PDB file of N, CA and C in Angstrom:
ATOM      1  N   MET A 182      16.897  -7.307   4.587  1.00  0.00           N
ATOM      2  CA  MET A 182      15.505  -7.445   4.210  1.00  0.00           C
ATOM      3  C   MET A 182      14.761  -6.192   4.654  1.00  0.00           C
ATOM      4  N   LYS A 183      13.764  -5.819   3.869  1.00  0.00           N
ATOM      5  CA  LYS A 183      12.992  -4.609   4.149  1.00  0.00           C
ATOM      6  C   LYS A 183      11.505  -4.908   4.053  1.00  0.00           C
ATOM      7  N   LEU A 184      10.724  -4.102   4.762  1.00  0.00           N
ATOM      8  CA  LEU A 184       9.278  -4.130   4.654  1.00  0.00           C
ATOM      9  C   LEU A 184       8.854  -2.791   4.088  1.00  0.00           C
ATOM     10  N   VAL A 185       8.263  -2.820   2.892  1.00  0.00           N
ATOM     11  CA  VAL A 185       7.753  -1.610   2.269  1.00  0.00           C
ATOM     12  C   VAL A 185       6.250  -1.581   2.520  1.00  0.00           C
ATOM     13  N   THR A 186       5.804  -0.510   3.158  1.00  0.00           N
ATOM     14  CA  THR A 186       4.385  -0.311   3.429  1.00  0.00           C
ATOM     15  C   THR A 186       3.939   0.896   2.624  1.00  0.00           C
ATOM     16  N   ALA A 187       2.925   0.709   1.811  1.00  0.00           N
ATOM     17  CA  ALA A 187       2.426   1.804   0.972  1.00  0.00           C
ATOM     18  C   ALA A 187       0.935   1.991   1.212  1.00  0.00           C
ATOM     19  N   ILE A 188       0.523   3.242   1.320  1.00  0.00           N
ATOM     20  CA  ILE A 188      -0.889   3.588   1.423  1.00  0.00           C
ATOM     21  C   ILE A 188      -1.265   4.219   0.088  1.00  0.00           C
ATOM     22  N   ILE A 189      -2.213   3.608  -0.615  1.00  0.00           N
ATOM     23  CA  ILE A 189      -2.589   4.089  -1.943  1.00  0.00           C
ATOM     24  C   ILE A 189      -4.107   4.210  -2.054  1.00  0.00           C
ATOM     25  N   LYS A 190      -4.543   4.832  -3.139  1.00  0.00           N
ATOM     26  CA  LYS A 190      -5.979   4.930  -3.415  1.00  0.00           C
ATOM     27  C   LYS A 190      -6.488   3.558  -3.854  1.00  0.00           C
ATOM     28  N   PRO A 191      -7.712   3.200  -3.432  1.00  0.00           N
ATOM     29  CA  PRO A 191      -8.234   1.858  -3.738  1.00  0.00           C
ATOM     30  C   PRO A 191      -8.257   1.509  -5.219  1.00  0.00           C
ATOM     31  N   HIS A 192      -8.586   2.452  -6.087  1.00  0.00           N
ATOM     32  CA  HIS A 192      -8.698   2.118  -7.508  1.00  0.00           C
ATOM     33  C   HIS A 192      -7.338   1.896  -8.178  1.00  0.00           C
ATOM     34  N   LYS A 193      -6.252   2.138  -7.463  1.00  0.00           N
ATOM     35  CA  LYS A 193      -4.906   1.917  -8.014  1.00  0.00           C
ATOM     36  C   LYS A 193      -4.356   0.527  -7.682  1.00  0.00           C
ATOM     37  N   LEU A 194      -5.047  -0.226  -6.848  1.00  0.00           N
ATOM     38  CA  LEU A 194      -4.530  -1.510  -6.365  1.00  0.00           C
ATOM     39  C   LEU A 194      -4.176  -2.479  -7.497  1.00  0.00           C
ATOM     40  N   ASP A 195      -5.095  -2.729  -8.403  1.00  0.00           N
ATOM     41  CA  ASP A 195      -4.833  -3.700  -9.466  1.00  0.00           C
ATOM     42  C   ASP A 195      -3.661  -3.269 -10.346  1.00  0.00           C
ATOM     43  N   SER A 196      -3.589  -1.984 -10.669  1.00  0.00           N
ATOM     44  CA  SER A 196      -2.495  -1.479 -11.509  1.00  0.00           C
ATOM     45  C   SER A 196      -1.148  -1.646 -10.817  1.00  0.00           C
ATOM     46  N   VAL A 197      -1.099  -1.330  -9.514  1.00  0.00           N
ATOM     47  CA  VAL A 197       0.145  -1.455  -8.758  1.00  0.00           C
ATOM     48  C   VAL A 197       0.549  -2.927  -8.659  1.00  0.00           C
ATOM     49  N   ARG A 198      -0.400  -3.790  -8.362  1.00  0.00           N
ATOM     50  CA  ARG A 198      -0.099  -5.222  -8.248  1.00  0.00           C
ATOM     51  C   ARG A 198       0.441  -5.775  -9.566  1.00  0.00           C
ATOM     52  N   GLU A 199      -0.184  -5.420 -10.674  1.00  0.00           N
ATOM     53  CA  GLU A 199       0.268  -5.894 -11.980  1.00  0.00           C
ATOM     54  C   GLU A 199       1.661  -5.375 -12.317  1.00  0.00           C
ATOM     55  N   ALA A 200       1.914  -4.103 -12.027  1.00  0.00           N
ATOM     56  CA  ALA A 200       3.233  -3.513 -12.320  1.00  0.00           C
ATOM     57  C   ALA A 200       4.316  -4.171 -11.474  1.00  0.00           C
ATOM     58  N   LEU A 201       4.028  -4.427 -10.202  1.00  0.00           N
ATOM     59  CA  LEU A 201       4.998  -5.100  -9.339  1.00  0.00           C
ATOM     60  C   LEU A 201       5.248  -6.524  -9.844  1.00  0.00           C
ATOM     61  N   SER A 202       4.205  -7.207 -10.231  1.00  0.00           N
ATOM     62  CA  SER A 202       4.333  -8.570 -10.744  1.00  0.00           C
ATOM     63  C   SER A 202       5.176  -8.592 -12.018  1.00  0.00           C
ATOM     64  N   ASP A 203       4.992  -7.605 -12.885  1.00  0.00           N
ATOM     65  CA  ASP A 203       5.783  -7.513 -14.116  1.00  0.00           C
ATOM     66  C   ASP A 203       7.267  -7.339 -13.821  1.00  0.00           C
ATOM     67  N   ARG A 204       7.584  -6.786 -12.653  1.00  0.00           N
ATOM     68  CA  ARG A 204       8.980  -6.556 -12.265  1.00  0.00           C
ATOM     69  C   ARG A 204       9.514  -7.654 -11.342  1.00  0.00           C
ATOM     70  N   GLY A 205       8.756  -8.745 -11.227  1.00  0.00           N
ATOM     71  CA  GLY A 205       9.222  -9.894 -10.462  1.00  0.00           C
ATOM     72  C   GLY A 205       8.897  -9.877  -8.984  1.00  0.00           C
ATOM     73  N   ILE A 206       8.104  -8.922  -8.544  1.00  0.00           N
ATOM     74  CA  ILE A 206       7.685  -8.867  -7.131  1.00  0.00           C
ATOM     75  C   ILE A 206       6.349  -9.589  -7.050  1.00  0.00           C
ATOM     76  N   THR A 207       6.352 -10.767  -6.456  1.00  0.00           N
ATOM     77  CA  THR A 207       5.152 -11.603  -6.514  1.00  0.00           C
ATOM     78  C   THR A 207       4.347 -11.659  -5.230  1.00  0.00           C
ATOM     79  N   GLY A 208       4.923 -11.282  -4.106  1.00  0.00           N
ATOM     80  CA  GLY A 208       4.188 -11.408  -2.855  1.00  0.00           C
ATOM     81  C   GLY A 208       3.893 -10.071  -2.218  1.00  0.00           C
ATOM     82  N   LEU A 209       2.622  -9.868  -1.870  1.00  0.00           N
ATOM     83  CA  LEU A 209       2.250  -8.669  -1.124  1.00  0.00           C
ATOM     84  C   LEU A 209       0.971  -8.936  -0.367  1.00  0.00           C
ATOM     85  N   THR A 210       0.729  -8.129   0.632  1.00  0.00           N
ATOM     86  CA  THR A 210      -0.505  -8.194   1.403  1.00  0.00           C
ATOM     87  C   THR A 210      -1.222  -6.869   1.231  1.00  0.00           C
ATOM     88  N   ALA A 211      -2.506  -6.923   0.932  1.00  0.00           N
ATOM     89  CA  ALA A 211      -3.304  -5.709   0.769  1.00  0.00           C
ATOM     90  C   ALA A 211      -4.422  -5.712   1.809  1.00  0.00           C
ATOM     91  N   THR A 212      -4.589  -4.584   2.479  1.00  0.00           N
ATOM     92  CA  THR A 212      -5.606  -4.440   3.510  1.00  0.00           C
ATOM     93  C   THR A 212      -6.411  -3.184   3.241  1.00  0.00           C
ATOM     94  N   GLU A 213      -7.724  -3.272   3.375  1.00  0.00           N
ATOM     95  CA  GLU A 213      -8.559  -2.084   3.256  1.00  0.00           C
ATOM     96  C   GLU A 213      -8.470  -1.316   4.570  1.00  0.00           C
ATOM     97  N   VAL A 214      -8.084  -0.048   4.485  1.00  0.00           N
ATOM     98  CA  VAL A 214      -7.943   0.788   5.677  1.00  0.00           C
ATOM     99  C   VAL A 214      -8.641   2.126   5.432  1.00  0.00           C
ATOM    100  N   LYS A 215      -8.740   2.923   6.467  1.00  0.00           N
ATOM    101  CA  LYS A 215      -9.268   4.283   6.349  1.00  0.00           C
ATOM    102  C   LYS A 215      -8.249   5.222   6.945  1.00  0.00           C
ATOM    103  N   GLY A 216      -8.106   6.395   6.347  1.00  0.00           N
ATOM    104  CA  GLY A 216      -7.090   7.317   6.829  1.00  0.00           C
ATOM    105  C   GLY A 216      -7.544   8.762   6.777  1.00  0.00           C
ATOM    106  N   PHE A 217      -6.778   9.585   7.467  1.00  0.00           N
ATOM    107  CA  PHE A 217      -7.046  11.010   7.534  1.00  0.00           C
ATOM    108  C   PHE A 217      -5.729  11.732   7.415  1.00  0.00           C
ATOM    109  N   GLY A 218      -5.611  12.597   6.445  1.00  0.00           N
ATOM    110  CA  GLY A 218      -4.382  13.360   6.252  1.00  0.00           C
ATOM    111  C   GLY A 218      -4.707  14.707   5.673  1.00  0.00           C
ATOM    112  N   ARG A 219      -3.829  15.202   4.836  1.00  0.00           N
ATOM    113  CA  ARG A 219      -4.039  16.507   4.218  1.00  0.00           C
ATOM    114  C   ARG A 219      -5.252  16.544   3.308  1.00  0.00           C
ATOM    115  N   GLN A 220      -5.639  15.388   2.808  1.00  0.00           N
ATOM    116  CA  GLN A 220      -6.782  15.317   1.908  1.00  0.00           C
ATOM    117  C   GLN A 220      -8.067  15.698   2.643  1.00  0.00           C
ATOM    118  N   LYS A 221      -8.024  15.645   3.956  1.00  0.00           N
ATOM    119  CA  LYS A 221      -9.179  15.915   4.814  1.00  0.00           C
ATOM    120  C   LYS A 221     -10.282  14.935   4.462  1.00  0.00           C
ATOM    121  N   GLY A 222     -11.473  15.356   4.558  1.00  0.00           N
ATOM    122  CA  GLY A 222     -12.599  14.494   4.225  1.00  0.00           C
ATOM    123  C   GLY A 222     -13.504  15.249   3.280  1.00  0.00           C
ATOM    124  N   HIS A 223     -14.737  14.843   3.264  1.00  0.00           N
ATOM    125  CA  HIS A 223     -15.708  15.558   2.463  1.00  0.00           C
ATOM    126  C   HIS A 223     -17.088  15.396   3.075  1.00  0.00           C
ATOM    127  N   THR A 224     -18.021  16.208   2.623  1.00  0.00           N
ATOM    128  CA  THR A 224     -19.389  16.167   3.127  1.00  0.00           C
ATOM    129  C   THR A 224     -20.257  15.430   2.125  1.00  0.00           C
ATOM    130  N   GLU A 225     -21.118  14.569   2.638  1.00  0.00           N
ATOM    131  CA  GLU A 225     -22.054  13.855   1.782  1.00  0.00           C
ATOM    132  C   GLU A 225     -23.467  14.084   2.277  1.00  0.00           C
ATOM    133  N   LEU A 226     -24.402  13.856   1.406  1.00  0.00           N
ATOM    134  CA  LEU A 226     -25.808  14.016   1.724  1.00  0.00           C
ATOM    135  C   LEU A 226     -26.457  12.643   1.716  1.00  0.00           C
ATOM    136  N   TYR A 227     -27.132  12.299   2.803  1.00  0.00           N
ATOM    137  CA  TYR A 227     -27.808  11.013   2.881  1.00  0.00           C
ATOM    138  C   TYR A 227     -29.200  11.240   3.449  1.00  0.00           C
ATOM    139  N   ARG A 228     -30.220  10.944   2.655  1.00  0.00           N
ATOM    140  CA  ARG A 228     -31.610  11.126   3.045  1.00  0.00           C
ATOM    141  C   ARG A 228     -31.875  12.525   3.592  1.00  0.00           C
ATOM    142  N   GLY A 229     -31.318  13.501   2.913  1.00  0.00           N
ATOM    143  CA  GLY A 229     -31.546  14.885   3.285  1.00  0.00           C
ATOM    144  C   GLY A 229     -30.676  15.407   4.407  1.00  0.00           C
ATOM    145  N   ALA A 230     -29.887  14.541   5.015  1.00  0.00           N
ATOM    146  CA  ALA A 230     -29.017  14.974   6.122  1.00  0.00           C
ATOM    147  C   ALA A 230     -27.573  15.021   5.640  1.00  0.00           C
ATOM    148  N   GLU A 231     -26.887  16.090   5.991  1.00  0.00           N
ATOM    149  CA  GLU A 231     -25.488  16.237   5.629  1.00  0.00           C
ATOM    150  C   GLU A 231     -24.611  15.616   6.712  1.00  0.00           C
ATOM    151  N   TYR A 232     -23.583  14.891   6.306  1.00  0.00           N
ATOM    152  CA  TYR A 232     -22.639  14.367   7.290  1.00  0.00           C
ATOM    153  C   TYR A 232     -21.241  14.401   6.697  1.00  0.00           C
ATOM    154  N   VAL A 233     -20.262  14.460   7.592  1.00  0.00           N
ATOM    155  CA  VAL A 233     -18.872  14.595   7.183  1.00  0.00           C
ATOM    156  C   VAL A 233     -18.190  13.238   7.232  1.00  0.00           C
ATOM    157  N   ILE A 234     -17.472  12.918   6.175  1.00  0.00           N
ATOM    158  CA  ILE A 234     -16.646  11.703   6.149  1.00  0.00           C
ATOM    159  C   ILE A 234     -15.209  12.159   6.368  1.00  0.00           C
ATOM    160  N   ASP A 235     -14.687  11.896   7.568  1.00  0.00           N
ATOM    161  CA  ASP A 235     -13.325  12.310   7.900  1.00  0.00           C
ATOM    162  C   ASP A 235     -12.293  11.302   7.414  1.00  0.00           C
ATOM    163  N   PHE A 236     -12.578  10.037   7.615  1.00  0.00           N
ATOM    164  CA  PHE A 236     -11.628   8.986   7.245  1.00  0.00           C
ATOM    165  C   PHE A 236     -11.982   8.440   5.868  1.00  0.00           C
ATOM    166  N   LEU A 237     -11.035   8.569   4.957  1.00  0.00           N
ATOM    167  CA  LEU A 237     -11.263   8.145   3.580  1.00  0.00           C
ATOM    168  C   LEU A 237     -10.714   6.741   3.344  1.00  0.00           C
ATOM    169  N   PRO A 238     -11.388   5.953   2.499  1.00  0.00           N
ATOM    170  CA  PRO A 238     -10.908   4.589   2.228  1.00  0.00           C
ATOM    171  C   PRO A 238      -9.581   4.600   1.472  1.00  0.00           C
ATOM    172  N   LYS A 239      -8.680   3.746   1.899  1.00  0.00           N
ATOM    173  CA  LYS A 239      -7.365   3.581   1.274  1.00  0.00           C
ATOM    174  C   LYS A 239      -7.026   2.096   1.262  1.00  0.00           C
ATOM    175  N   ILE A 240      -5.950   1.760   0.581  1.00  0.00           N
ATOM    176  CA  ILE A 240      -5.419   0.394   0.583  1.00  0.00           C
ATOM    177  C   ILE A 240      -4.008   0.451   1.170  1.00  0.00           C
ATOM    178  N   LYS A 241      -3.742  -0.443   2.103  1.00  0.00           N
ATOM    179  CA  LYS A 241      -2.404  -0.554   2.695  1.00  0.00           C
ATOM    180  C   LYS A 241      -1.739  -1.797   2.111  1.00  0.00           C
ATOM    181  N   LEU A 242      -0.626  -1.580   1.423  1.00  0.00           N
ATOM    182  CA  LEU A 242       0.159  -2.682   0.863  1.00  0.00           C
ATOM    183  C   LEU A 242       1.362  -2.939   1.749  1.00  0.00           C
ATOM    184  N   GLU A 243       1.641  -4.186   2.019  1.00  0.00           N
ATOM    185  CA  GLU A 243       2.837  -4.572   2.762  1.00  0.00           C
ATOM    186  C   GLU A 243       3.607  -5.562   1.903  1.00  0.00           C
ATOM    187  N   ILE A 244       4.872  -5.224   1.639  1.00  0.00           N
ATOM    188  CA  ILE A 244       5.696  -6.026   0.750  1.00  0.00           C
ATOM    189  C   ILE A 244       7.030  -6.305   1.437  1.00  0.00           C
ATOM    190  N   ALA A 245       7.292  -7.571   1.767  1.00  0.00           N
ATOM    191  CA  ALA A 245       8.570  -7.976   2.353  1.00  0.00           C
ATOM    192  C   ALA A 245       9.492  -8.377   1.208  1.00  0.00           C
ATOM    193  N   ILE A 246      10.650  -7.710   1.117  1.00  0.00           N
ATOM    194  CA  ILE A 246      11.552  -7.934  -0.010  1.00  0.00           C
ATOM    195  C   ILE A 246      13.005  -7.892   0.438  1.00  0.00           C
ATOM    196  N   SER A 247      13.874  -8.353  -0.445  1.00  0.00           N
ATOM    197  CA  SER A 247      15.307  -8.231  -0.177  1.00  0.00           C
ATOM    198  C   SER A 247      15.699  -6.764  -0.349  1.00  0.00           C
ATOM    199  N   SER A 248      16.747  -6.357   0.314  1.00  0.00           N
ATOM    200  CA  SER A 248      17.183  -4.958   0.284  1.00  0.00           C
ATOM    201  C   SER A 248      17.496  -4.474  -1.129  1.00  0.00           C
ATOM    202  N   GLN A 249      17.929  -5.382  -2.007  1.00  0.00           N
ATOM    203  CA  GLN A 249      18.292  -4.992  -3.371  1.00  0.00           C
ATOM    204  C   GLN A 249      17.083  -4.552  -4.201  1.00  0.00           C
ATOM    205  N   LEU A 250      15.890  -4.960  -3.804  1.00  0.00           N
ATOM    206  CA  LEU A 250      14.690  -4.652  -4.589  1.00  0.00           C
ATOM    207  C   LEU A 250      13.917  -3.436  -4.099  1.00  0.00           C
ATOM    208  N   VAL A 251      14.389  -2.796  -3.034  1.00  0.00           N
ATOM    209  CA  VAL A 251      13.647  -1.683  -2.439  1.00  0.00           C
ATOM    210  C   VAL A 251      13.398  -0.562  -3.444  1.00  0.00           C
ATOM    211  N   GLU A 252      14.428  -0.126  -4.137  1.00  0.00           N
ATOM    212  CA  GLU A 252      14.269   0.986  -5.079  1.00  0.00           C
ATOM    213  C   GLU A 252      13.303   0.631  -6.208  1.00  0.00           C
ATOM    214  N   THR A 253      13.375  -0.606  -6.689  1.00  0.00           N
ATOM    215  CA  THR A 253      12.468  -1.051  -7.747  1.00  0.00           C
ATOM    216  C   THR A 253      11.021  -0.964  -7.285  1.00  0.00           C
ATOM    217  N   VAL A 254      10.755  -1.441  -6.072  1.00  0.00           N
ATOM    218  CA  VAL A 254       9.396  -1.422  -5.529  1.00  0.00           C
ATOM    219  C   VAL A 254       8.913   0.013  -5.354  1.00  0.00           C
ATOM    220  N   ILE A 255       9.736   0.865  -4.768  1.00  0.00           N
ATOM    221  CA  ILE A 255       9.354   2.258  -4.542  1.00  0.00           C
ATOM    222  C   ILE A 255       9.070   2.965  -5.863  1.00  0.00           C
ATOM    223  N   GLU A 256       9.974   2.838  -6.816  1.00  0.00           N
ATOM    224  CA  GLU A 256       9.795   3.491  -8.113  1.00  0.00           C
ATOM    225  C   GLU A 256       8.531   3.002  -8.820  1.00  0.00           C
ATOM    226  N   THR A 257       8.255   1.716  -8.728  1.00  0.00           N
ATOM    227  CA  THR A 257       7.073   1.148  -9.371  1.00  0.00           C
ATOM    228  C   THR A 257       5.797   1.694  -8.752  1.00  0.00           C
ATOM    229  N   ILE A 258       5.737   1.723  -7.433  1.00  0.00           N
ATOM    230  CA  ILE A 258       4.542   2.221  -6.754  1.00  0.00           C
ATOM    231  C   ILE A 258       4.313   3.693  -7.096  1.00  0.00           C
ATOM    232  N   ILE A 259       5.367   4.492  -7.040  1.00  0.00           N
ATOM    233  CA  ILE A 259       5.231   5.917  -7.356  1.00  0.00           C
ATOM    234  C   ILE A 259       4.775   6.108  -8.804  1.00  0.00           C
ATOM    235  N   GLU A 260       5.390   5.372  -9.704  1.00  0.00           N
ATOM    236  CA  GLU A 260       5.070   5.493 -11.129  1.00  0.00           C
ATOM    237  C   GLU A 260       3.593   5.193 -11.403  1.00  0.00           C
ATOM    238  N   VAL A 261       3.070   4.153 -10.767  1.00  0.00           N
ATOM    239  CA  VAL A 261       1.716   3.694 -11.069  1.00  0.00           C
ATOM    240  C   VAL A 261       0.651   4.385 -10.215  1.00  0.00           C
ATOM    241  N   ALA A 262       0.943   4.652  -8.949  1.00  0.00           N
ATOM    242  CA  ALA A 262      -0.080   5.168  -8.037  1.00  0.00           C
ATOM    243  C   ALA A 262      -0.180   6.693  -8.035  1.00  0.00           C
ATOM    244  N   SER A 263       0.794   7.377  -8.608  1.00  0.00           N
ATOM    245  CA  SER A 263       0.796   8.830  -8.555  1.00  0.00           C
ATOM    246  C   SER A 263      -0.138   9.448  -9.589  1.00  0.00           C
ATOM    247  N   SER A 264      -0.981  10.363  -9.116  1.00  0.00           N
ATOM    248  CA  SER A 264      -1.827  11.139 -10.019  1.00  0.00           C
ATOM    249  C   SER A 264      -1.410  12.609  -9.983  1.00  0.00           C
ATOM    250  N   GLY A 265      -0.519  12.931  -9.036  1.00  0.00           N
ATOM    251  CA  GLY A 265      -0.090  14.313  -8.878  1.00  0.00           C
ATOM    252  C   GLY A 265      -1.042  15.139  -8.041  1.00  0.00           C
ATOM    253  N   LYS A 266      -2.056  14.489  -7.504  1.00  0.00           N
ATOM    254  CA  LYS A 266      -3.047  15.202  -6.692  1.00  0.00           C
ATOM    255  C   LYS A 266      -2.946  14.772  -5.237  1.00  0.00           C
ATOM    256  N   ILE A 267      -3.493  15.588  -4.375  1.00  0.00           N
ATOM    257  CA  ILE A 267      -3.475  15.286  -2.950  1.00  0.00           C
ATOM    258  C   ILE A 267      -4.203  13.962  -2.695  1.00  0.00           C
ATOM    259  N   GLY A 268      -3.680  13.182  -1.757  1.00  0.00           N
ATOM    260  CA  GLY A 268      -4.317  11.916  -1.406  1.00  0.00           C
ATOM    261  C   GLY A 268      -3.746  10.704  -2.116  1.00  0.00           C
ATOM    262  N   ASP A 269      -2.657  10.867  -2.881  1.00  0.00           N
ATOM    263  CA  ASP A 269      -2.052   9.727  -3.571  1.00  0.00           C
ATOM    264  C   ASP A 269      -1.498   8.699  -2.592  1.00  0.00           C
ATOM    265  N   GLY A 270      -1.092   9.134  -1.402  1.00  0.00           N
ATOM    266  CA  GLY A 270      -0.634   8.189  -0.390  1.00  0.00           C
ATOM    267  C   GLY A 270       0.801   8.408   0.034  1.00  0.00           C
ATOM    268  N   LYS A 271       1.324   7.413   0.734  1.00  0.00           N
ATOM    269  CA  LYS A 271       2.684   7.470   1.268  1.00  0.00           C
ATOM    270  C   LYS A 271       3.316   6.086   1.179  1.00  0.00           C
ATOM    271  N   ILE A 272       4.653   6.087   1.239  1.00  0.00           N
ATOM    272  CA  ILE A 272       5.414   4.840   1.269  1.00  0.00           C
ATOM    273  C   ILE A 272       6.347   4.898   2.471  1.00  0.00           C
ATOM    274  N   PHE A 273       6.367   3.815   3.240  1.00  0.00           N
ATOM    275  CA  PHE A 273       7.248   3.701   4.403  1.00  0.00           C
ATOM    276  C   PHE A 273       8.153   2.488   4.182  1.00  0.00           C
ATOM    277  N   VAL A 274       9.419   2.618   4.539  1.00  0.00           N
ATOM    278  CA  VAL A 274      10.363   1.508   4.424  1.00  0.00           C
ATOM    279  C   VAL A 274      10.955   1.254   5.803  1.00  0.00           C
ATOM    280  N   SER A 275      10.880   0.010   6.242  1.00  0.00           N
ATOM    281  CA  SER A 275      11.462  -0.349   7.534  1.00  0.00           C
ATOM    282  C   SER A 275      12.264  -1.640   7.392  1.00  0.00           C
ATOM    283  N   SER A 276      13.169  -1.850   8.327  1.00  0.00           N
ATOM    284  CA  SER A 276      14.013  -3.050   8.306  1.00  0.00           C
ATOM    285  C   SER A 276      13.265  -4.235   8.888  1.00  0.00           C
ATOM    286  N   LEU A 277      13.545  -5.401   8.339  1.00  0.00           N
ATOM    287  CA  LEU A 277      12.999  -6.650   8.868  1.00  0.00           C
ATOM    288  C   LEU A 277      14.146  -7.427   9.509  1.00  0.00           C
ATOM    289  N   GLU A 278      13.968  -7.785  10.746  1.00  0.00           N
ATOM    290  CA  GLU A 278      15.009  -8.557  11.424  1.00  0.00           C
ATOM    291  C   GLU A 278      14.990 -10.016  11.008  1.00  0.00           C
ATOM    292  N   GLU A 279      13.800 -10.569  10.877  1.00  0.00           N
ATOM    293  CA  GLU A 279      13.698 -11.986  10.549  1.00  0.00           C
ATOM    294  C   GLU A 279      12.392 -12.267   9.840  1.00  0.00           C
ATOM    295  N   VAL A 280      12.429 -13.225   8.921  1.00  0.00           N
ATOM    296  CA  VAL A 280      11.243 -13.720   8.233  1.00  0.00           C
ATOM    297  C   VAL A 280      11.300 -15.232   8.312  1.00  0.00           C
ATOM    298  N   ILE A 281      10.169 -15.851   8.643  1.00  0.00           N
ATOM    299  CA  ILE A 281      10.104 -17.307   8.762  1.00  0.00           C
ATOM    300  C   ILE A 281       8.884 -17.803   7.993  1.00  0.00           C
ATOM    301  N   ARG A 282       9.098 -18.730   7.071  1.00  0.00           N
ATOM    302  CA  ARG A 282       7.977 -19.354   6.357  1.00  0.00           C
ATOM    303  C   ARG A 282       7.459 -20.467   7.256  1.00  0.00           C
ATOM    304  N   ILE A 283       6.213 -20.376   7.619  1.00  0.00           N
ATOM    305  CA  ILE A 283       5.624 -21.321   8.570  1.00  0.00           C
ATOM    306  C   ILE A 283       5.630 -22.747   8.031  1.00  0.00           C
ATOM    307  N   ARG A 284       5.269 -22.930   6.769  1.00  0.00           N
ATOM    308  CA  ARG A 284       5.148 -24.271   6.200  1.00  0.00           C
ATOM    309  C   ARG A 284       6.457 -25.043   6.202  1.00  0.00           C
ATOM    310  N   THR A 285       7.553 -24.386   5.799  1.00  0.00           N
ATOM    311  CA  THR A 285       8.820 -25.107   5.622  1.00  0.00           C
ATOM    312  C   THR A 285       9.861 -24.816   6.693  1.00  0.00           C
ATOM    313  N   GLY A 286       9.657 -23.726   7.434  1.00  0.00           N
ATOM    314  CA  GLY A 286      10.651 -23.352   8.433  1.00  0.00           C
ATOM    315  C   GLY A 286      11.802 -22.556   7.857  1.00  0.00           C
ATOM    316  N   GLU A 287      11.756 -22.240   6.558  1.00  0.00           N
ATOM    317  CA  GLU A 287      12.816 -21.432   5.948  1.00  0.00           C
ATOM    318  C   GLU A 287      12.876 -20.075   6.639  1.00  0.00           C
ATOM    319  N   THR A 288      14.087 -19.511   6.690  1.00  0.00           N
ATOM    320  CA  THR A 288      14.243 -18.228   7.343  1.00  0.00           C
ATOM    321  C   THR A 288      14.975 -17.245   6.425  1.00  0.00           C
ATOM    322  N   GLY A 289      14.944 -15.986   6.809  1.00  0.00           N
ATOM    323  CA  GLY A 289      15.645 -14.939   6.067  1.00  0.00           C
ATOM    324  C   GLY A 289      15.064 -14.745   4.677  1.00  0.00           C
ATOM    325  N   GLU A 290      15.933 -14.393   3.731  1.00  0.00           N
ATOM    326  CA  GLU A 290      15.478 -14.103   2.370  1.00  0.00           C
ATOM    327  C   GLU A 290      14.902 -15.324   1.677  1.00  0.00           C
ATOM    328  N   ASP A 291      15.283 -16.535   2.116  1.00  0.00           N
ATOM    329  CA  ASP A 291      14.710 -17.754   1.551  1.00  0.00           C
ATOM    330  C   ASP A 291      13.212 -17.852   1.840  1.00  0.00           C
ATOM    331  N   ALA A 292      12.768 -17.217   2.934  1.00  0.00           N
ATOM    332  CA  ALA A 292      11.354 -17.276   3.322  1.00  0.00           C
ATOM    333  C   ALA A 292      10.519 -16.247   2.580  1.00  0.00           C
ATOM    334  N   ILE A 293      11.199 -15.274   1.974  1.00  0.00           N
ATOM    335  CA  ILE A 293      10.448 -14.255   1.242  1.00  0.00           C
ATOM    336  C   ILE A 293      10.056 -14.832  -0.089  1.00  0.00           C
TER     337      ILE A 293
END
């Protein structure tokens, strides 16, 4: 079992979710986050005062899946979320030791 964590631009969330759903990936968690990377930030003007926004809004997706689906998930996210410009995000893949569904007590891939 694997946990795929992806950081994407907020306006790509619906497209990524729909594409994953079309490929049979039905469960994910999305969290609004802020990040700082190569994209840096930008300066905005508010009531005549300039201020710097260092942390830009992003969406963090967490998808627990069987190991056989990892490549499908990665390819789908890249295909849909990529614009070819800086700030498209990153994907992290880590191993899951155990998954437990609270309602039924199912464990392992049955709980995913």
